[in-house]
Amino acid sequence: MDQLLEMASLASSIIWGPFVLIPLLFGVGLFLTVRLRLLQLFRLPHALWLAIVRRKEDDSVEGDISHYQALSTALAATVGVGNIAGAALAIGVGGPGALFWMWVVGFLGMATKYSEALLGVKFRRTDAKGEQSGGPMYYLKYGIPGGLGTTLGVAFAVFGAIAAFGIGNGTQANAVSQQITSITPLEPWMVGLALVVLAGAVILGGIKSIGRVASGLVPIMIVGYVGICLVILAVNWAAILPALQLVVTDAFTGTAATGGFAGAGIMLAIQQGFARGIFSNESGLGTGGIAAASAKTNQPVRQAMVSMTQTFIDTIIVVTMTCLVIITTGVWTDGQADGSLMTSNAVSEGLGAISPALAPAGAVIVAVAVAVFALTTLLGWAYYGERCMVFLGGRRLVLPYRLVFIAVIYVGSVASLDSVWLFSDIANGLMALPNLIGLLLLSPVIVAETRKFFAHPDWRDPDKVMEDVTKV
């Protein structure tokens, strides 16, 4: 087992090292940002209005759920343990500078997520049950001619179906188990059974069930968690500016050893920032295109704008809140190796500064947040995995996949943390590679669709009937 973990660690370091995914993620995100003329910056206000204020669905067009439910499903799948444990782990290993590189991943990732969602809607297909199937496997196969597109599409679907058991299943269940058992007398197997029952009931209901639950839980969990973080930051307001200065300087100089922190170089800060950033917001993995394809819309660009707000909310808001709480309370120097427990200690420290009586509540708050975040992530990734299976073998594979996925929730609850995180990093990397290659090859389509949409005089008004541009 030790030898297997060593091999996995080596594979992860290569995939997420300075010569493979880090330059590819950065390069593709930067390339799309330039080609789209900083769309994620200039169109963000309108995108947030569509996503949060507008939220109206059009029952006259194809799709399974509203664009708000599609966004909620994507947020459910991404705002998870990565925002609590993953972000904390990035700071604990790479130092405060890792947050800067997570910001870079988030900003450039908004252009990537936009592109994935646009292509996901444009190249989606209707399956045998009448549900929409889309995402990288479809836009790779149908958007790139010849054997290359098919090969990339199959590769993504295979890696995506497998990766769902890591990033969207094992890591989530594992973090819940660790957190709950740390504050209660419950055993990991008890937590695992509870998760199996709760998640299984929703997963077996399909995307409409997942969309309804996600749209109800996601706003509550995000607003509640961010609210607690803002209270702690308000108490530690004097430490916010020094913390931000530390984030920027350490991103380019590395972090010296202090307290229980062993110190980190620039490359480690970049590596942790990119790996944990992509784990958190999934920009580049292609999953945003799978969720977007289920939306009731005939406008790929409009849904793409809604989808890119997911990365903004996930990384620029939620991850930032977690990291600033950890840095301003000084917990990151304690040498804590467990991400979720580091966040728990930081929240306890922050609440304790308000009143010592509130300190014990920190562990409970983080435990509840981890449990809810992880549960919704399980739901979103169950859908992603099954769409990959539909692409590979049709609807007949959906129910068996759902049952296996539910069973693995239990396995993740009792597995070791190191092996689960390593598995997730490797699977994510293998999943991202064909998608990023496809985004580069299909960038002319992305740019053409974007320019065509914004050239329309009525693009700002969702009530205006525009030409159906989803047909290819």
Coordinates of C-alpha atoms in Angstrom, one line a residue:
M1 CA 0.0 0.0 0.0
D2 CA 2.8 2.4 0.8
Q3 CA 4.4 1.8 -2.5
L4 CA 1.1 2.4 -4.3
L5 CA 0.7 5.7 -2.4
E6 CA 4.3 6.7 -3.4
M7 CA 3.5 6.0 -7.1
A8 CA 0.3 8.0 -6.8
S9 CA 2.1 10.8 -5.2
L10 CA 4.7 10.9 -8.0
A11 CA 2.0 10.8 -10.7
S12 CA 0.1 13.7 -9.0
S13 CA 3.3 15.7 -8.7
I14 CA 4.0 15.2 -12.5
I15 CA 0.4 16.0 -13.6
W16 CA 0.1 19.0 -11.3
G17 CA 3.8 20.0 -11.8
P18 CA 5.3 22.9 -13.7
F19 CA 5.3 21.2 -17.1
V20 CA 1.8 19.7 -17.5
L21 CA -1.5 21.0 -16.1
I22 CA -0.3 24.3 -14.4
P23 CA 0.9 25.9 -17.6
L24 CA -2.0 24.4 -19.6
L25 CA -4.7 25.6 -17.2
F26 CA -3.1 29.0 -17.0
G27 CA -2.4 29.2 -20.8
V28 CA -5.9 28.1 -21.8
G29 CA -7.6 30.5 -19.3
L30 CA -5.4 33.4 -20.4
F31 CA -5.9 32.6 -24.1
L32 CA -9.7 32.5 -23.7
T33 CA -9.7 35.6 -21.6
V34 CA -7.8 37.5 -24.4
R35 CA -10.0 36.0 -27.2
L36 CA -13.2 36.9 -25.3
R37 CA -11.8 40.4 -24.5
L38 CA -12.1 40.2 -20.7
L39 CA -15.7 39.1 -20.9
Q40 CA -15.6 37.7 -17.4
L41 CA -14.9 41.2 -16.1
F42 CA -17.1 43.4 -18.3
R43 CA -20.1 41.1 -18.5
L44 CA -20.1 40.0 -14.8
P45 CA -22.7 42.4 -13.6
H46 CA -25.2 41.3 -16.2
A47 CA -24.3 37.7 -15.6
L48 CA -24.9 38.0 -11.8
W49 CA -28.3 39.7 -12.6
L50 CA -29.3 36.8 -14.8
A51 CA -28.2 34.2 -12.3
I52 CA -29.4 35.7 -9.0
V53 CA -32.1 38.3 -9.8
R54 CA -33.7 37.2 -13.1
R55 CA -33.9 33.4 -12.5
K56 CA -36.8 32.9 -14.9
E57 CA -37.1 29.8 -17.0
D58 CA -38.5 29.4 -20.5
D59 CA -40.7 26.3 -20.6
S60 CA -41.0 26.6 -24.4
V61 CA -37.5 25.5 -25.1
E62 CA -35.6 22.2 -24.6
G63 CA -34.1 21.5 -21.2
D64 CA -34.7 19.6 -17.9
I65 CA -34.3 22.3 -15.3
S66 CA -34.2 26.1 -15.1
H67 CA -30.9 28.0 -15.6
Y68 CA -31.0 28.9 -11.9
Q69 CA -31.3 25.2 -11.0
A70 CA -28.5 24.4 -13.4
L71 CA -26.3 27.0 -11.7
S72 CA -27.3 25.7 -8.3
T73 CA -26.4 22.2 -9.4
A74 CA -23.0 23.4 -10.6
L75 CA -22.5 25.3 -7.4
A76 CA -23.6 22.3 -5.4
A77 CA -21.0 20.2 -7.1
T78 CA -18.2 22.8 -6.6
V79 CA -18.9 24.6 -3.3
G80 CA -17.9 21.7 -1.2
V81 CA -15.0 20.4 0.8
G82 CA -12.6 22.1 -1.5
N83 CA -13.8 25.4 -0.2
I84 CA -13.2 24.4 3.4
A85 CA -10.6 21.6 3.6
G86 CA -9.0 22.2 0.2
A87 CA -8.5 25.9 0.6
A88 CA -7.2 25.4 4.1
L89 CA -4.8 22.7 2.9
A90 CA -3.5 25.0 0.2
I91 CA -2.6 27.6 2.8
G92 CA -1.3 25.0 5.3
V93 CA 1.1 23.6 2.7
G94 CA 1.8 26.4 0.3
G95 CA 1.5 29.4 2.6
P96 CA -0.7 32.5 2.3
G97 CA 0.6 33.1 -1.3
A98 CA -1.4 30.1 -2.4
L99 CA -4.6 32.2 -2.1
F100 CA -3.2 34.6 -4.7
W101 CA -2.8 31.8 -7.2
M102 CA -6.3 30.6 -6.4
W103 CA -7.5 34.0 -7.4
V104 CA -5.6 33.7 -10.6
V105 CA -7.2 30.3 -11.2
G106 CA -10.6 31.8 -10.4
F107 CA -10.4 34.9 -12.6
L108 CA -9.0 33.0 -15.7
G109 CA -11.3 30.1 -14.8
M110 CA -14.4 32.3 -15.3
A111 CA -13.5 32.5 -19.0
T112 CA -12.9 28.8 -19.1
K113 CA -16.1 28.0 -17.4
Y114 CA -18.0 30.3 -19.7
S115 CA -16.5 28.5 -22.7
E116 CA -17.4 25.1 -21.3
A117 CA -21.0 26.1 -20.7
L118 CA -21.4 27.7 -24.1
L119 CA -20.2 24.6 -25.9
G120 CA -22.1 22.3 -23.5
V121 CA -25.4 23.9 -24.5
K122 CA -24.6 24.2 -28.2
F123 CA -23.5 20.6 -28.7
R124 CA -25.9 18.9 -26.3
R125 CA -28.1 15.9 -27.4
T126 CA -31.3 14.4 -26.2
D127 CA -31.0 10.9 -24.7
A128 CA -33.4 8.0 -24.9
K129 CA -35.5 9.2 -22.0
G130 CA -35.8 12.7 -23.4
E131 CA -33.3 14.3 -21.0
Q132 CA -30.5 16.6 -22.2
S133 CA -26.9 15.3 -22.3
G134 CA -24.0 17.6 -22.9
G135 CA -20.6 18.5 -21.8
P136 CA -17.0 18.0 -23.0
M137 CA -17.6 14.4 -24.2
Y138 CA -20.3 15.8 -26.6
Y139 CA -18.6 19.0 -27.8
L140 CA -15.3 17.1 -28.3
K141 CA -17.0 14.4 -30.4
Y142 CA -19.3 16.6 -32.4
G143 CA -17.3 19.8 -32.5
I144 CA -14.0 18.4 -33.5
P145 CA -14.1 16.4 -36.8
G146 CA -12.6 13.0 -37.3
G147 CA -11.1 10.5 -34.9
L148 CA -9.4 13.1 -32.7
G149 CA -12.7 14.5 -31.5
T150 CA -14.1 11.0 -30.7
T151 CA -11.0 9.9 -29.0
L152 CA -10.9 13.0 -26.8
G153 CA -14.6 12.7 -26.0
V154 CA -14.3 9.1 -25.0
A155 CA -11.2 9.8 -22.9
F156 CA -13.1 12.6 -21.1
A157 CA -16.1 10.5 -20.4
V158 CA -14.0 7.6 -19.0
F159 CA -11.9 9.9 -16.8
G160 CA -15.0 11.9 -15.8
A161 CA -17.0 8.8 -14.7
I162 CA -14.0 7.6 -12.7
A163 CA -13.2 11.1 -11.3
A164 CA -16.7 11.4 -9.9
F165 CA -15.8 8.8 -7.3
G166 CA -12.9 10.9 -6.1
I167 CA -13.6 14.7 -6.2
G168 CA -17.3 14.3 -6.0
N169 CA -17.6 11.3 -3.7
G170 CA -14.7 10.0 -1.7
T171 CA -13.2 13.3 -0.6
Q172 CA -16.6 14.7 0.3
A173 CA -17.7 11.7 2.3
N174 CA -14.2 11.4 3.9
A175 CA -14.2 15.0 5.1
V176 CA -17.8 14.7 6.6
S177 CA -16.8 11.6 8.4
Q178 CA -13.6 13.2 9.9
Q179 CA -15.4 16.3 10.9
I180 CA -18.5 14.7 12.4
T181 CA -16.6 12.0 14.3
S182 CA -14.3 14.7 15.8
I183 CA -17.1 16.4 17.6
T184 CA -19.5 13.5 18.3
P185 CA -19.3 9.9 19.5
L186 CA -20.4 8.6 16.1
E187 CA -18.2 6.1 14.3
P188 CA -17.2 6.7 10.6
W189 CA -19.4 3.8 9.4
M190 CA -22.4 5.5 11.1
V191 CA -21.7 8.7 9.3
G192 CA -21.3 6.8 6.0
L193 CA -24.6 5.1 6.3
A194 CA -26.4 8.4 7.0
L195 CA -24.8 9.9 3.9
V196 CA -25.8 6.9 1.8
V197 CA -29.4 7.3 2.9
L198 CA -29.6 11.1 2.4
A199 CA -27.7 11.3 -0.8
G200 CA -29.2 8.1 -2.3
A201 CA -32.8 9.3 -1.9
V202 CA -32.0 12.4 -4.1
I203 CA -29.6 10.8 -6.6
L204 CA -32.0 8.1 -7.6
G205 CA -34.5 10.8 -8.5
G206 CA -32.3 12.1 -11.3
I207 CA -31.5 15.7 -12.4
K208 CA -34.9 17.2 -11.6
S209 CA -34.7 15.9 -8.0
I210 CA -31.0 17.1 -7.8
G211 CA -31.9 20.5 -9.2
R212 CA -34.8 21.1 -6.8
V213 CA -32.7 20.1 -3.7
A214 CA -29.6 22.1 -4.9
S215 CA -31.6 25.3 -5.6
G216 CA -33.0 25.1 -2.1
L217 CA -29.9 24.2 -0.2
V218 CA -27.2 26.1 -2.1
P219 CA -28.2 29.7 -1.3
I220 CA -28.8 28.9 2.4
M221 CA -25.4 27.2 2.8
I222 CA -23.4 29.8 1.0
V223 CA -25.0 32.8 2.7
G224 CA -24.8 31.2 6.1
Y225 CA -21.1 30.2 5.7
V226 CA -20.0 33.5 4.3
G227 CA -22.0 35.3 7.0
I228 CA -20.1 33.6 9.7
C229 CA -16.8 34.3 8.0
L230 CA -17.7 38.0 7.7
V231 CA -18.5 38.2 11.4
I232 CA -15.1 36.8 12.3
L233 CA -13.3 39.1 9.8
A234 CA -15.2 42.1 11.2
V235 CA -13.8 41.3 14.7
N236 CA -10.3 40.9 13.2
W237 CA -10.7 43.9 10.8
A238 CA -7.2 45.2 11.7
A239 CA -5.6 42.0 10.5
I240 CA -7.3 42.0 7.1
L241 CA -5.0 44.5 5.3
P242 CA -1.8 42.8 6.6
A243 CA -3.2 39.4 5.6
L244 CA -3.9 40.6 2.0
Q245 CA -0.4 42.1 1.8
L246 CA 1.0 38.7 3.0
V247 CA -1.0 36.9 0.3
V248 CA 0.5 39.0 -2.5
T249 CA 4.1 39.2 -1.3
D250 CA 4.2 35.5 -0.4
A251 CA 2.9 34.6 -3.9
F252 CA 6.1 35.8 -5.4
T253 CA 8.6 35.3 -2.6
G254 CA 7.6 32.1 -0.8
T255 CA 6.9 31.8 2.9
A256 CA 9.5 31.6 5.7
A257 CA 9.1 29.0 8.4
T258 CA 7.1 30.3 11.3
G259 CA 5.4 28.6 14.3
G260 CA 4.5 25.1 13.2
F261 CA 4.6 26.1 9.5
A262 CA 7.6 24.5 7.7
G263 CA 7.9 27.2 5.1
A264 CA 7.1 27.0 1.4
G265 CA 8.8 28.2 -1.9
I266 CA 7.1 30.0 -4.8
M267 CA 6.6 26.8 -6.8
L268 CA 4.8 25.1 -3.9
A269 CA 2.5 28.1 -3.5
I270 CA 1.7 28.1 -7.2
Q271 CA 1.1 24.3 -7.2
Q272 CA -1.1 24.3 -4.2
G273 CA -3.0 27.4 -5.5
F274 CA -3.7 25.8 -8.9
A275 CA -4.4 22.3 -7.6
R276 CA -6.8 23.3 -4.8
G277 CA -8.2 26.2 -6.9
I278 CA -9.2 23.8 -9.7
F279 CA -10.5 21.3 -7.1
S280 CA -12.7 24.0 -5.7
N281 CA -14.1 25.7 -8.8
E282 CA -13.6 22.9 -11.4
S283 CA -12.9 25.4 -14.2
G284 CA -11.0 23.5 -16.8
L285 CA -12.4 20.1 -15.8
G286 CA -15.4 20.6 -18.1
T287 CA -18.1 19.8 -15.5
G288 CA -19.7 23.2 -16.0
G289 CA -20.7 22.2 -19.5
I290 CA -22.5 19.1 -18.2
A291 CA -24.6 21.1 -15.8
A292 CA -25.3 23.9 -18.3
A293 CA -26.5 21.5 -20.9
S294 CA -29.4 20.5 -18.7
A295 CA -30.8 24.1 -18.6
K296 CA -34.0 25.2 -20.3
T297 CA -32.5 27.6 -22.8
N298 CA -31.8 28.0 -26.5
Q299 CA -29.1 30.6 -25.9
P300 CA -25.7 29.1 -25.2
V301 CA -24.1 32.5 -24.5
R302 CA -26.8 33.5 -22.0
Q303 CA -26.4 30.2 -20.1
A304 CA -22.6 30.5 -20.3
M305 CA -22.8 33.9 -18.6
V306 CA -24.9 32.4 -15.8
S307 CA -22.5 29.5 -15.5
M308 CA -19.4 31.6 -15.2
T309 CA -20.8 33.3 -12.0
Q310 CA -20.4 29.9 -10.3
T311 CA -16.6 30.3 -10.5
F312 CA -16.8 33.8 -9.2
I313 CA -19.0 32.8 -6.2
D314 CA -17.0 29.7 -5.5
T315 CA -13.4 31.1 -5.6
I316 CA -13.5 34.8 -5.4
I317 CA -16.1 34.8 -2.6
V318 CA -16.3 31.5 -0.6
V319 CA -12.6 30.4 -0.9
T320 CA -11.4 33.9 -0.1
M321 CA -13.5 33.9 3.0
T322 CA -12.1 30.6 4.3
C323 CA -8.5 31.6 3.6
L324 CA -8.8 35.1 5.1
V325 CA -10.3 33.7 8.3
I326 CA -7.4 31.2 8.6
I327 CA -4.7 33.8 7.9
T328 CA -6.2 36.6 10.1
T329 CA -6.6 34.3 13.1
G330 CA -3.0 33.0 12.6
V331 CA -4.1 29.3 12.6
W332 CA -2.2 28.6 9.4
T333 CA 1.1 28.7 11.3
D334 CA 0.0 25.9 13.7
G335 CA 1.2 23.1 11.4
Q336 CA -2.2 21.5 11.3
A337 CA -2.2 18.8 8.5
D338 CA -6.0 18.4 8.2
G339 CA -7.7 21.1 6.1
S340 CA -11.2 20.9 7.6
L341 CA -9.9 20.8 11.2
M342 CA -7.7 23.8 10.4
T343 CA -10.7 25.8 9.3
S344 CA -12.6 24.6 12.4
N345 CA -9.8 25.8 14.6
A346 CA -9.8 29.2 12.8
V347 CA -13.5 29.7 13.2
S348 CA -13.2 28.7 16.9
E349 CA -10.4 31.2 17.3
G350 CA -12.4 33.9 15.6
L351 CA -15.6 33.3 17.6
G352 CA -13.5 33.0 20.8
A353 CA -12.3 36.6 20.2
I354 CA -15.9 37.7 20.4
S355 CA -16.6 35.7 23.5
P356 CA -14.8 32.7 25.0
A357 CA -18.2 31.0 25.4
L358 CA -18.6 31.0 21.6
A359 CA -15.3 29.2 20.8
P360 CA -16.7 25.6 21.1
A361 CA -19.4 26.6 18.5
G362 CA -16.7 26.8 15.8
A363 CA -16.2 23.1 15.5
V364 CA -20.0 22.6 15.2
I365 CA -20.4 25.3 12.6
V366 CA -17.7 24.0 10.4
A367 CA -18.9 20.4 10.9
V368 CA -22.4 21.4 9.7
A369 CA -21.0 23.4 6.8
V370 CA -18.8 20.5 5.7
A371 CA -21.7 18.1 5.9
V372 CA -24.1 20.3 3.9
F373 CA -21.5 21.3 1.4
A374 CA -20.3 17.7 0.9
L375 CA -23.9 16.4 0.6
T376 CA -24.7 18.8 -2.2
T377 CA -21.4 18.1 -4.0
L378 CA -22.3 14.4 -3.9
L379 CA -25.5 15.2 -5.7
G380 CA -24.0 17.3 -8.4
W381 CA -21.2 14.8 -9.2
A382 CA -23.5 11.9 -9.3
Y383 CA -25.2 13.6 -12.2
Y384 CA -21.9 14.4 -13.9
G385 CA -20.8 10.8 -13.7
E386 CA -24.0 9.4 -15.0
R387 CA -24.0 11.7 -18.0
C388 CA -20.5 10.4 -18.8
M389 CA -21.9 6.9 -18.6
V390 CA -24.8 7.8 -20.9
F391 CA -22.3 9.0 -23.5
L392 CA -20.3 5.8 -23.2
G393 CA -23.1 3.2 -23.1
G394 CA -26.6 4.8 -23.1
R395 CA -29.4 5.0 -20.5
R396 CA -29.0 1.4 -19.5
L397 CA -25.9 2.3 -17.5
V398 CA -27.5 5.0 -15.4
L399 CA -29.1 3.0 -12.7
P400 CA -26.1 0.6 -12.1
Y401 CA -23.8 3.7 -12.0
R402 CA -26.1 5.5 -9.5
L403 CA -26.1 2.4 -7.2
V404 CA -22.3 2.0 -7.4
F405 CA -21.9 5.7 -6.7
I406 CA -24.1 5.5 -3.7
A407 CA -22.1 2.5 -2.4
V408 CA -18.8 4.4 -2.8
I409 CA -20.1 7.1 -0.5
Y410 CA -19.8 4.6 2.3
V411 CA -16.3 3.6 1.3
G412 CA -15.2 7.2 1.2
S413 CA -16.4 7.7 4.8
V414 CA -14.0 5.1 6.1
A415 CA -11.0 5.5 3.8
S416 CA -7.7 7.3 4.6
L417 CA -7.5 11.0 3.8
D418 CA -4.2 10.9 2.0
S419 CA -5.2 8.2 -0.5
V420 CA -8.6 9.9 -1.3
W421 CA -7.0 13.3 -2.0
L422 CA -4.2 11.8 -4.1
F423 CA -6.8 9.8 -6.1
S424 CA -8.8 13.0 -6.7
D425 CA -5.9 15.1 -7.9
I426 CA -4.8 12.4 -10.4
A427 CA -8.3 11.8 -11.7
N428 CA -9.0 15.6 -12.0
G429 CA -5.8 16.0 -14.0
L430 CA -6.6 13.2 -16.4
M431 CA -10.1 14.6 -16.9
A432 CA -8.9 18.1 -17.5
L433 CA -6.4 17.3 -20.3
P434 CA -8.8 16.3 -23.1
N435 CA -11.2 19.1 -22.2
L436 CA -8.5 21.8 -22.3
I437 CA -7.2 20.6 -25.6
G438 CA -10.8 20.7 -26.9
L439 CA -11.3 24.2 -25.7
L440 CA -8.3 25.4 -27.6
L441 CA -9.4 23.7 -30.8
L442 CA -13.0 24.9 -30.4
S443 CA -12.1 28.5 -29.5
P444 CA -13.1 29.8 -32.9
V445 CA -16.7 28.5 -32.2
I446 CA -16.7 30.1 -28.8
V447 CA -15.6 33.5 -30.1
A448 CA -18.0 33.4 -33.1
E449 CA -21.0 32.5 -30.9
T450 CA -20.1 35.2 -28.4
R451 CA -19.7 37.9 -31.0
K452 CA -23.0 36.9 -32.7
F453 CA -24.9 37.0 -29.5
F454 CA -23.6 40.4 -28.3
A455 CA -24.1 41.9 -31.8
H456 CA -27.9 41.3 -31.4
P457 CA -29.7 44.4 -30.4
D458 CA -31.8 42.6 -27.8
W459 CA -29.1 40.6 -26.0
R460 CA -29.7 42.4 -22.7
D461 CA -33.4 41.5 -22.6
P462 CA -34.1 37.8 -21.8
D463 CA -37.8 38.3 -22.7
K464 CA -37.0 39.1 -26.3
V465 CA -37.3 36.2 -28.6
M466 CA -34.0 35.6 -30.3
E467 CA -33.0 33.1 -32.9
D468 CA -32.4 29.5 -31.6
V469 CA -28.7 29.0 -31.9
T470 CA -28.4 25.7 -30.2
K471 CA -28.8 23.7 -33.4
V472 CA -25.6 22.4 -35.0

